[in-house]
Short mmCIF file of C-alpha atoms in Angstrom, two decimals:
data_model
loop_
_atom_site.label_atom_id
_atom_site.label_comp_id
_atom_site.label_asym_id
_atom_site.label_seq_id
_atom_site.Cartn_x
_atom_site.Cartn_y
_atom_site.Cartn_z
CA UNK A 1 118.81 72.73 88.02
CA UNK A 2 117.74 70.71 85.00
CA UNK A 3 118.70 67.07 84.89
CA UNK A 4 119.50 65.73 81.43
CA UNK A 5 119.09 61.99 80.84
CA UNK A 6 121.03 60.29 78.04
CA UNK A 7 120.39 56.65 77.13
CA UNK A 8 123.28 54.57 75.82
CA UNK A 9 120.69 52.25 74.24
CA UNK A 10 119.53 55.12 72.01
CA UNK A 11 122.13 56.32 69.53
CA UNK A 12 120.23 59.51 68.82
CA UNK A 13 120.25 60.23 72.55
CA UNK A 14 124.01 59.64 72.70
CA UNK A 15 124.48 61.84 69.64
CA UNK A 16 122.54 64.69 71.25
CA UNK A 17 124.51 64.12 74.46
CA UNK A 18 127.77 64.54 72.57
CA UNK A 19 126.63 67.88 71.18
CA UNK A 20 125.51 68.98 74.65
CA UNK A 21 128.94 68.24 76.08
CA UNK A 22 130.70 69.98 73.20
CA UNK A 23 128.91 73.20 74.07
CA UNK A 24 129.86 75.49 76.91
CA UNK A 25 131.98 74.47 79.88
CA UNK A 26 131.22 71.32 81.85
CA UNK A 27 132.99 69.92 84.85
CA UNK A 28 133.50 66.16 85.02
CA UNK A 29 132.60 64.27 88.20
CA UNK A 30 132.51 60.65 89.28
CA UNK A 31 129.72 59.00 91.24
CA UNK A 32 131.04 55.87 92.89
CA UNK A 33 127.84 55.20 94.80
CA UNK A 34 125.77 54.16 91.79
CA UNK A 35 126.46 51.67 89.00
CA UNK A 36 127.46 53.13 85.64
CA UNK A 37 124.37 51.56 84.09
CA UNK A 38 122.13 53.46 86.51
CA UNK A 39 123.45 56.96 86.02
CA UNK A 40 126.57 56.53 88.15
CA UNK A 41 130.20 56.71 87.17
CA UNK A 42 131.25 59.72 85.16
CA UNK A 43 128.73 62.57 84.95
CA UNK A 44 128.84 66.24 83.96
CA UNK A 45 127.80 69.51 85.50
CA UNK A 46 127.62 73.15 84.49
CA UNK A 47 125.58 76.06 85.75
CA UNK A 48 121.94 75.08 85.65
CA UNK A 49 122.46 71.55 84.29
CA UNK A 50 123.61 68.08 85.25
CA UNK A 51 123.93 65.33 82.63
CA UNK A 52 123.89 61.62 83.43
CA UNK A 53 123.88 58.56 81.18
CA UNK A 54 121.93 55.35 81.70
CA UNK A 55 122.35 51.98 80.05
CA UNK A 56 118.67 51.22 79.52
CA UNK A 57 116.14 52.89 77.26
CA UNK A 58 114.47 55.97 78.71
CA UNK A 59 111.02 54.40 78.75
CA UNK A 60 112.19 51.66 81.12
CA UNK A 61 113.58 53.99 83.78
CA UNK A 62 111.64 54.28 87.03
CA UNK A 63 113.06 57.07 89.19
CA UNK A 64 115.96 58.61 87.25
CA UNK A 65 115.91 61.73 89.42
CA UNK A 66 117.44 59.72 92.26
CA UNK A 67 120.69 59.47 90.30
CA UNK A 68 121.30 63.21 90.32
CA UNK A 69 123.46 64.95 92.89
CA UNK A 70 120.66 66.98 94.47
CA UNK A 71 117.28 65.59 93.40
CA UNK A 72 115.54 68.13 95.61
CA UNK A 73 117.04 70.94 93.51
CA UNK A 74 115.81 69.63 90.16
CA UNK A 75 113.35 71.89 88.38
CA UNK A 76 112.77 69.19 85.78
CA UNK A 77 114.30 66.25 83.94
CA UNK A 78 114.81 66.39 80.17
CA UNK A 79 115.10 63.08 78.33
CA UNK A 80 116.96 63.62 75.06
CA UNK A 81 115.79 60.87 72.79
CA UNK A 82 115.16 59.56 69.32
CA UNK A 83 111.77 59.87 67.68
CA UNK A 84 110.70 57.01 65.43
CA UNK A 85 107.96 57.20 62.85
CA UNK A 86 107.08 57.84 59.22
CA UNK A 87 107.14 61.60 59.71
CA UNK A 88 110.33 62.67 57.97
CA UNK A 89 112.84 64.98 59.67
CA UNK A 90 111.13 66.10 62.87
CA UNK A 91 112.08 67.72 66.17
CA UNK A 92 109.44 67.10 68.80
CA UNK A 93 108.58 67.22 72.49
CA UNK A 94 106.05 65.40 74.65
CA UNK A 95 105.19 64.16 78.14
CA UNK A 96 104.94 60.59 79.34
CA UNK A 97 102.11 58.52 80.72
CA UNK A 98 99.53 55.89 79.88
CA UNK A 99 95.79 56.44 79.63
CA UNK A 100 95.37 52.70 79.20
CA UNK A 101 97.76 49.78 79.48
CA UNK A 102 101.50 50.28 79.93
CA UNK A 103 102.87 48.57 76.83
CA UNK A 104 106.00 50.72 76.64
CA UNK A 105 107.05 51.46 80.18
CA UNK A 106 105.52 53.11 83.20
CA UNK A 107 102.29 52.10 84.88
CA UNK A 108 98.76 51.88 83.43
CA UNK A 109 96.56 54.90 84.11
CA UNK A 110 99.55 56.84 85.44
CA UNK A 111 101.34 60.00 84.33
CA UNK A 112 104.67 61.64 84.97
CA UNK A 113 104.44 65.20 86.19
CA UNK A 114 104.41 67.35 83.05
CA UNK A 115 106.51 70.48 82.50
CA UNK A 116 104.22 72.64 80.32
CA UNK A 117 106.33 75.77 80.69
CA UNK A 118 109.42 73.97 79.47
CA UNK A 119 107.63 72.35 76.57
CA UNK A 120 106.36 75.76 75.44
CA UNK A 121 109.89 77.16 75.63
CA UNK A 122 111.60 74.21 73.99
CA UNK A 123 109.19 74.14 71.04
CA UNK A 124 109.96 77.80 70.40
CA UNK A 125 113.67 77.05 70.69
CA UNK A 126 113.42 74.05 68.36
CA UNK A 127 111.70 76.28 65.80
CA UNK A 128 114.57 78.74 66.07
CA UNK A 129 117.32 76.10 65.72
CA UNK A 130 115.70 73.57 63.37
CA UNK A 131 117.85 72.83 60.30
CA UNK A 132 116.35 73.30 56.87
CA UNK A 133 113.95 70.52 56.04
CA UNK A 134 112.99 69.74 59.65
CA UNK A 135 109.50 70.18 61.02
CA UNK A 136 108.80 70.94 64.68
CA UNK A 137 105.84 69.63 66.64
CA UNK A 138 104.46 68.18 69.83
CA UNK A 139 103.05 64.72 70.42
CA UNK A 140 100.38 63.34 72.66
CA UNK A 141 101.25 61.73 75.98
CA UNK A 142 102.61 58.20 75.58
CA UNK A 143 104.91 55.53 77.06
CA UNK A 144 106.93 55.62 80.29
CA UNK A 145 108.42 56.52 82.62
CA UNK A 146 105.53 57.57 84.86
CA UNK A 147 107.10 57.56 88.33
CA UNK A 148 109.34 60.65 88.18
CA UNK A 149 108.88 62.75 91.30
CA UNK A 150 109.83 65.95 89.44
CA UNK A 151 108.43 67.40 86.20
CA UNK A 152 109.86 65.90 83.04
CA UNK A 153 109.61 65.93 79.26
CA UNK A 154 111.10 64.24 76.22
CA UNK A 155 112.87 66.29 73.55
CA UNK A 156 113.41 64.19 70.47
CA UNK A 157 115.26 63.92 67.16
CA UNK A 158 113.51 62.01 64.39
CA UNK A 159 112.41 60.20 62.58
CA UNK A 160 114.86 57.53 61.31
CA UNK A 161 118.54 56.62 60.95
CA UNK A 162 119.44 59.55 58.72
CA UNK A 163 118.22 62.08 61.28
CA UNK A 164 119.50 60.19 64.32
CA UNK A 165 123.00 60.48 62.81
CA UNK A 166 122.53 64.04 61.55
CA UNK A 167 124.88 66.38 63.43
CA UNK A 168 122.76 69.43 62.56
CA UNK A 169 119.64 67.81 63.97
CA UNK A 170 121.43 66.73 67.15
CA UNK A 171 122.94 70.18 67.54
CA UNK A 172 119.50 71.78 67.19
CA UNK A 173 118.11 69.65 70.03
CA UNK A 174 121.15 70.41 72.19
CA UNK A 175 120.86 74.16 71.60
CA UNK A 176 117.14 74.08 72.36
CA UNK A 177 117.70 72.22 75.64
CA UNK A 178 120.26 74.79 76.74
CA UNK A 179 117.66 77.53 76.32
CA UNK A 180 115.66 75.95 79.15
CA UNK A 181 118.16 77.08 81.79
CA UNK A 182 116.01 79.85 83.27
CA UNK A 183 112.62 78.36 82.38
CA UNK A 184 110.28 77.02 85.05
CA UNK A 185 108.48 73.71 84.69
CA UNK A 186 105.08 75.36 84.91
CA UNK A 187 103.93 78.22 82.71
CA UNK A 188 102.63 81.09 84.80
CA UNK A 189 101.79 84.74 84.16
CA UNK A 190 101.58 87.03 87.16
CA UNK A 191 101.82 84.00 89.42
CA UNK A 192 98.75 82.38 87.82
CA UNK A 193 98.98 79.08 85.91
CA UNK A 194 98.45 79.29 82.17
CA UNK A 195 98.31 75.63 81.18
CA UNK A 196 95.61 73.23 80.07
CA UNK A 197 95.08 69.54 79.43
CA UNK A 198 94.38 68.49 75.85
CA UNK A 199 92.00 65.75 74.74
CA UNK A 200 91.23 64.31 71.32
CA UNK A 201 92.87 64.63 67.95
CA UNK A 202 95.67 62.54 66.50
CA UNK A 203 99.07 61.54 67.82
CA UNK A 204 100.42 64.85 66.54
CA UNK A 205 98.03 67.50 67.76
CA UNK A 206 97.73 70.66 65.63
CA UNK A 207 95.23 72.29 68.00
CA UNK A 208 97.46 71.84 71.04
CA UNK A 209 100.47 72.92 69.01
CA UNK A 210 98.65 76.13 68.04
CA UNK A 211 97.86 76.77 71.69
CA UNK A 212 101.52 76.27 72.62
CA UNK A 213 102.97 78.39 69.82
CA UNK A 214 100.29 81.04 69.18
CA UNK A 215 98.71 81.83 72.55
CA UNK A 216 99.73 82.87 76.06
CA UNK A 217 98.95 79.33 77.24
CA UNK A 218 100.88 76.08 77.54
CA UNK A 219 99.61 72.51 77.31
CA UNK A 220 100.26 69.70 79.76
CA UNK A 221 99.31 66.11 79.08
CA UNK A 222 97.44 65.31 75.87
CA UNK A 223 95.10 62.37 75.56
CA UNK A 224 94.76 61.78 71.84
CA UNK A 225 91.89 59.81 70.35
CA UNK A 226 93.87 56.56 70.43
CA UNK A 227 94.86 57.13 74.06
CA UNK A 228 91.24 57.81 75.03
CA UNK A 229 90.20 54.64 73.23
CA UNK A 230 92.79 52.72 75.22
CA UNK A 231 91.41 54.22 78.43
CA UNK A 232 87.82 53.24 77.70
CA UNK A 233 84.62 54.65 79.13
CA UNK A 234 85.41 58.02 80.79
CA UNK A 235 82.75 57.43 83.46
CA UNK A 236 84.47 54.20 84.49
CA UNK A 237 87.90 55.85 84.55
CA UNK A 238 87.29 59.20 86.22
CA UNK A 239 90.35 58.47 88.37
CA UNK A 240 92.50 58.56 85.23
CA UNK A 241 90.94 61.87 84.20
CA UNK A 242 91.68 63.32 87.63
CA UNK A 243 95.24 61.99 87.51
CA UNK A 244 96.00 63.65 84.18
CA UNK A 245 94.86 67.06 85.49
CA UNK A 246 96.95 66.66 88.64
CA UNK A 247 100.01 65.62 86.62
CA UNK A 248 99.53 68.68 84.40
CA UNK A 249 98.96 71.14 87.28
CA UNK A 250 95.99 72.39 85.26
CA UNK A 251 92.38 73.32 85.96
CA UNK A 252 91.20 73.67 82.36
CA UNK A 253 90.89 71.37 79.38
CA UNK A 254 90.49 71.74 75.62
CA UNK A 255 88.64 68.95 73.85
CA UNK A 256 89.23 68.50 70.12
CA UNK A 257 86.02 67.32 68.46
CA UNK A 258 82.71 66.26 69.95
CA UNK A 259 82.96 64.19 73.12
CA UNK A 260 80.09 65.07 75.47
CA UNK A 261 80.65 62.00 77.68
CA UNK A 262 84.26 63.00 78.35
CA UNK A 263 83.33 66.65 78.90
CA UNK A 264 80.68 65.63 81.43
CA UNK A 265 83.21 63.63 83.45
CA UNK A 266 85.73 66.48 83.32
CA UNK A 267 83.14 68.84 84.77
CA UNK A 268 82.02 66.20 87.27
CA UNK A 269 85.50 65.79 88.76
CA UNK A 270 85.85 69.53 89.20
CA UNK A 271 87.56 70.86 86.08
CA UNK A 272 86.37 73.07 83.23
CA UNK A 273 86.31 72.59 79.47
CA UNK A 274 87.15 75.70 77.44
CA UNK A 275 87.67 76.34 73.75
CA UNK A 276 90.73 77.43 71.83
CA UNK A 277 88.85 80.69 71.23
CA UNK A 278 88.47 81.12 74.99
CA UNK A 279 92.22 80.71 75.51
CA UNK A 280 93.06 83.15 72.73
CA UNK A 281 90.52 85.68 73.98
CA UNK A 282 91.55 85.48 77.64
CA UNK A 283 95.27 85.51 76.86
CA UNK A 284 97.33 86.76 79.79
CA UNK A 285 94.50 88.57 81.58
CA UNK A 286 94.04 87.88 85.33
CA UNK A 287 91.78 84.87 85.63
CA UNK A 288 89.86 86.31 88.59
CA UNK A 289 88.94 89.32 86.46
CA UNK A 290 87.91 87.07 83.58
CA UNK A 291 85.72 84.97 85.86
CA UNK A 292 84.05 88.05 87.30
CA UNK A 293 83.39 89.61 83.92
CA UNK A 294 82.00 86.38 82.51
CA UNK A 295 79.68 86.23 85.49
CA UNK A 296 78.61 89.87 85.35
CA UNK A 297 78.32 90.31 81.57
CA UNK A 298 78.34 87.23 79.37
CA UNK A 299 80.67 84.37 78.60
CA UNK A 300 83.43 84.33 76.00
CA UNK A 301 81.45 81.59 74.27
CA UNK A 302 78.52 84.01 73.95
CA UNK A 303 80.64 86.84 72.60
CA UNK A 304 82.45 88.52 75.50
CA UNK A 305 85.71 90.07 74.36
CA UNK A 306 88.41 91.94 76.25
CA UNK A 307 89.77 95.40 75.69
CA UNK A 308 93.09 97.04 76.48
CA UNK A 309 92.08 99.12 79.50
CA UNK A 310 93.52 98.15 82.91
CA UNK A 311 91.85 95.00 84.13
CA UNK A 312 90.98 95.89 87.73
CA UNK A 313 87.27 95.73 88.52
CA UNK A 314 87.00 97.53 91.88
CA UNK A 315 85.71 100.74 90.31
CA UNK A 316 84.61 99.48 86.92
CA UNK A 317 81.50 100.89 85.31
CA UNK A 318 79.15 99.02 82.99
CA UNK A 319 77.71 101.04 80.12
CA UNK A 320 75.51 100.47 77.12
CA UNK A 321 77.44 100.73 73.90
CA UNK A 322 76.01 103.02 71.17
CA UNK A 323 75.02 100.09 68.97
CA UNK A 324 73.56 102.10 66.09
CA UNK A 325 76.58 104.39 65.92
CA UNK A 326 78.94 101.41 66.05
CA UNK A 327 77.04 99.65 63.26
CA UNK A 328 77.24 102.73 61.04
CA UNK A 329 80.96 103.17 61.68
CA UNK A 330 81.50 99.44 61.25
CA UNK A 331 80.24 99.75 57.68
CA UNK A 332 83.00 102.31 57.06
CA UNK A 333 85.99 100.62 58.74
CA UNK A 334 85.46 97.56 60.94
CA UNK A 335 89.07 97.38 62.16
CA UNK A 336 89.05 100.96 63.38
CA UNK A 337 85.72 100.38 65.13
CA UNK A 338 87.15 97.40 66.99
CA UNK A 339 90.12 99.47 68.10
CA UNK A 340 87.86 102.37 69.12
CA UNK A 341 86.01 100.09 71.52
CA UNK A 342 88.84 97.81 72.61
CA UNK A 343 91.29 100.62 73.37
CA UNK A 344 88.97 102.16 75.96
CA UNK A 345 87.27 99.18 77.63
CA UNK A 346 88.13 96.36 79.97
CA UNK A 347 85.64 94.08 78.24
CA UNK A 348 82.66 94.31 75.91
CA UNK A 349 79.93 92.16 74.46
CA UNK A 350 79.73 91.36 70.76
CA UNK A 351 77.41 89.92 68.13
CA UNK A 352 77.91 88.42 64.67
CA UNK A 353 80.32 85.73 65.81
CA UNK A 354 82.36 88.01 68.00
CA UNK A 355 83.13 90.52 65.25
CA UNK A 356 80.82 93.47 66.04
CA UNK A 357 80.88 95.22 69.44
CA UNK A 358 77.32 95.56 70.76
CA UNK A 359 75.53 95.46 74.08
CA UNK A 360 77.35 96.22 77.32
CA UNK A 361 80.94 97.27 77.94
CA UNK A 362 83.00 97.77 81.08
CA UNK A 363 85.24 100.82 81.48
CA UNK A 364 87.45 102.15 84.28
CA UNK A 365 87.92 105.86 83.49
CA UNK A 366 84.97 108.28 83.49
CA UNK A 367 85.89 109.68 80.10
CA UNK A 368 86.32 106.31 78.35
CA UNK A 369 82.80 106.47 76.92
CA UNK A 370 83.53 109.92 75.49
CA UNK A 371 86.70 108.63 73.87
CA UNK A 372 84.78 105.79 72.23
CA UNK A 373 82.24 108.28 70.83
CA UNK A 374 84.97 110.59 69.59
CA UNK A 375 86.75 107.74 67.82
CA UNK A 376 83.55 106.52 66.18
CA UNK A 377 82.75 110.05 65.01
CA UNK A 378 86.21 110.32 63.46
CA UNK A 379 85.53 107.12 61.53
CA UNK A 380 82.17 108.45 60.29
CA UNK A 381 83.87 111.69 59.26
CA UNK A 382 85.26 109.94 56.18
CA UNK A 383 81.72 109.23 54.97
CA UNK A 384 79.69 112.21 56.19
CA UNK A 385 80.23 115.88 55.44
CA UNK A 386 79.50 117.13 58.93
CA UNK A 387 79.17 115.50 62.36
CA UNK A 388 77.34 117.22 65.23
CA UNK A 389 76.94 116.08 68.81
CA UNK A 390 74.36 116.77 71.48
CA UNK A 391 73.94 115.18 74.88
CA UNK A 392 71.56 112.58 73.48
CA UNK A 393 72.63 111.90 69.92
CA UNK A 394 75.11 112.16 67.09
CA UNK A 395 73.85 113.87 63.96
CA UNK A 396 75.67 112.95 60.77
CA UNK A 397 74.96 115.21 57.79
CA UNK A 398 75.42 114.29 54.18
CA UNK A 399 73.97 115.29 50.81
CA UNK A 400 72.82 112.98 48.09
CA UNK A 401 71.72 113.27 44.50
CA UNK A 402 67.93 113.59 44.06
CA UNK A 403 66.94 112.22 40.64
CA UNK A 404 63.47 113.77 40.90
CA UNK A 405 64.94 117.28 41.17
CA UNK A 406 67.11 116.56 38.15
CA UNK A 407 64.14 115.33 36.15
CA UNK A 408 62.16 118.45 37.10
CA UNK A 409 64.90 120.56 35.54
CA UNK A 410 64.65 118.52 32.35
CA UNK A 411 67.90 116.68 32.78
CA UNK A 412 67.70 113.34 30.94
CA UNK A 413 68.59 110.13 32.70
CA UNK A 414 71.89 108.58 31.72
CA UNK A 415 75.41 110.05 31.75
CA UNK A 416 74.19 113.42 33.04
CA UNK A 417 72.63 111.77 36.09
CA UNK A 418 75.87 109.94 36.71
CA UNK A 419 77.95 113.11 36.59
CA UNK A 420 75.66 114.99 38.95
CA UNK A 421 75.60 112.06 41.37
CA UNK A 422 79.41 112.11 41.27
CA UNK A 423 79.46 115.81 42.15
CA UNK A 424 80.21 117.10 38.63
CA UNK A 425 78.27 119.89 36.84
CA UNK A 426 76.52 119.23 33.53
CA UNK A 427 75.52 121.43 30.57
CA UNK A 428 71.84 121.60 29.57
CA UNK A 429 70.67 123.85 26.74
CA UNK A 430 73.49 126.28 27.33
CA UNK A 431 73.01 126.25 31.11
CA UNK A 432 75.41 124.84 33.69
CA UNK A 433 73.65 122.78 36.32
CA UNK A 434 75.72 122.55 39.50
CA UNK A 435 75.43 119.38 41.62
CA UNK A 436 74.10 121.17 44.71
CA UNK A 437 71.00 122.25 42.77
CA UNK A 438 69.81 118.65 42.55
CA UNK A 439 70.98 117.46 46.01
CA UNK A 440 69.13 116.93 49.26
CA UNK A 441 70.67 117.12 52.71
CA UNK A 442 70.04 114.11 54.91
CA UNK A 443 70.69 113.73 58.61
CA UNK A 444 71.33 110.32 60.19
CA UNK A 445 70.79 110.30 63.93
CA UNK A 446 72.47 107.92 66.39
CA UNK A 447 71.56 107.87 70.11
CA UNK A 448 74.56 107.96 72.43
CA UNK A 449 73.08 108.27 75.91
CA UNK A 450 74.65 105.60 78.14
CA UNK A 451 73.69 105.31 81.80
CA UNK A 452 76.50 103.82 83.86
CA UNK A 453 76.34 101.44 86.81
CA UNK A 454 78.95 99.74 88.93
CA UNK A 455 79.69 96.27 87.66
CA UNK A 456 78.87 94.74 91.03
CA UNK A 457 75.39 96.33 90.92
CA UNK A 458 74.37 94.58 87.72
#
């Protein structure tokens, strides 16, 4: 069940609450054990949701989960709230906590348990339901409450009076919240967590937003630059760093900008800093496989990329890619070359900023290497006239215009040379000179021998 918290002190929250109750079928109940101001009195239930209203502002609540009928059954709490700022019409989501002092609720150096999976889902839903003129984004971690015993997040309507009273904006937030019914608090793929902690950047975090919207990963707590400044020296506050990872249920972090002191403390307390490129490259692949391949081949940072072949490594074979053949085909069609390698490998090394496959690759099927060669030869076929293959090499045949032969026949340089080079005959003193008369055959040779070894033997 998802608990929805409405604050009577926040008119945008009440407005969203009204739209929530207007949708679908709710049953009305009365809680006589708690004061109305503390979530008691009249409350509402429907499949997957329970909605309760509180008198105080959300940030001042301590343990709102205790007000719900079955706190132990709550997957998460969603605070529907206003967003205030000079940002224009905006629908946003964020988690709560304080890297430094607790000026707006909660405790200093404390964090509510984040719900990265729900934030990822609600941002997508907000994008789908946002009225014309509204932006959608995520914010860094800020304000209280920090003591919720279950995962929680704020979903907000902003950024001033016009939007707080806008029925379309309130309806968009309500519709987005309803789409969380079957979403889990944590974002997992194949039972593995796919969520990170974010550090650095501004209050609104484009990098973390890209990770949430454009990758297979979700983001937990975000310590923006101003939050990190409020925290102070990372070495003196390693407990806060540890707390933010625990509250995000994450093992990885992305740091926006240069912050070697922070990165050192993150590594020191047992977590890992990765890049946005690493997250995009790894995607939804099993993390144990990724770790093994990074250990056995090279790191994503140093150019490791992943193919489309099944990701098991028990019987994987490492092979040397035909670098010269790949480079020649790459000059013809780089996209097709990438597909030729990626379609038949588990992973492969690259050069030139991760754009050119080269070095070692890992395959699972015995004939994967042959398929790569065949695909590369097909690409070269558009440039060469004839492709031959032996056990050791590819021979690519092509003819080219030889200006010395043309000169020997008395053909003047200029337009006649151009025609012959283009494969067109020319007339010379009543004679027709065919292009093949002044052409030479050339053979480009590309070695393709690739000894294979088990990945574990490397």
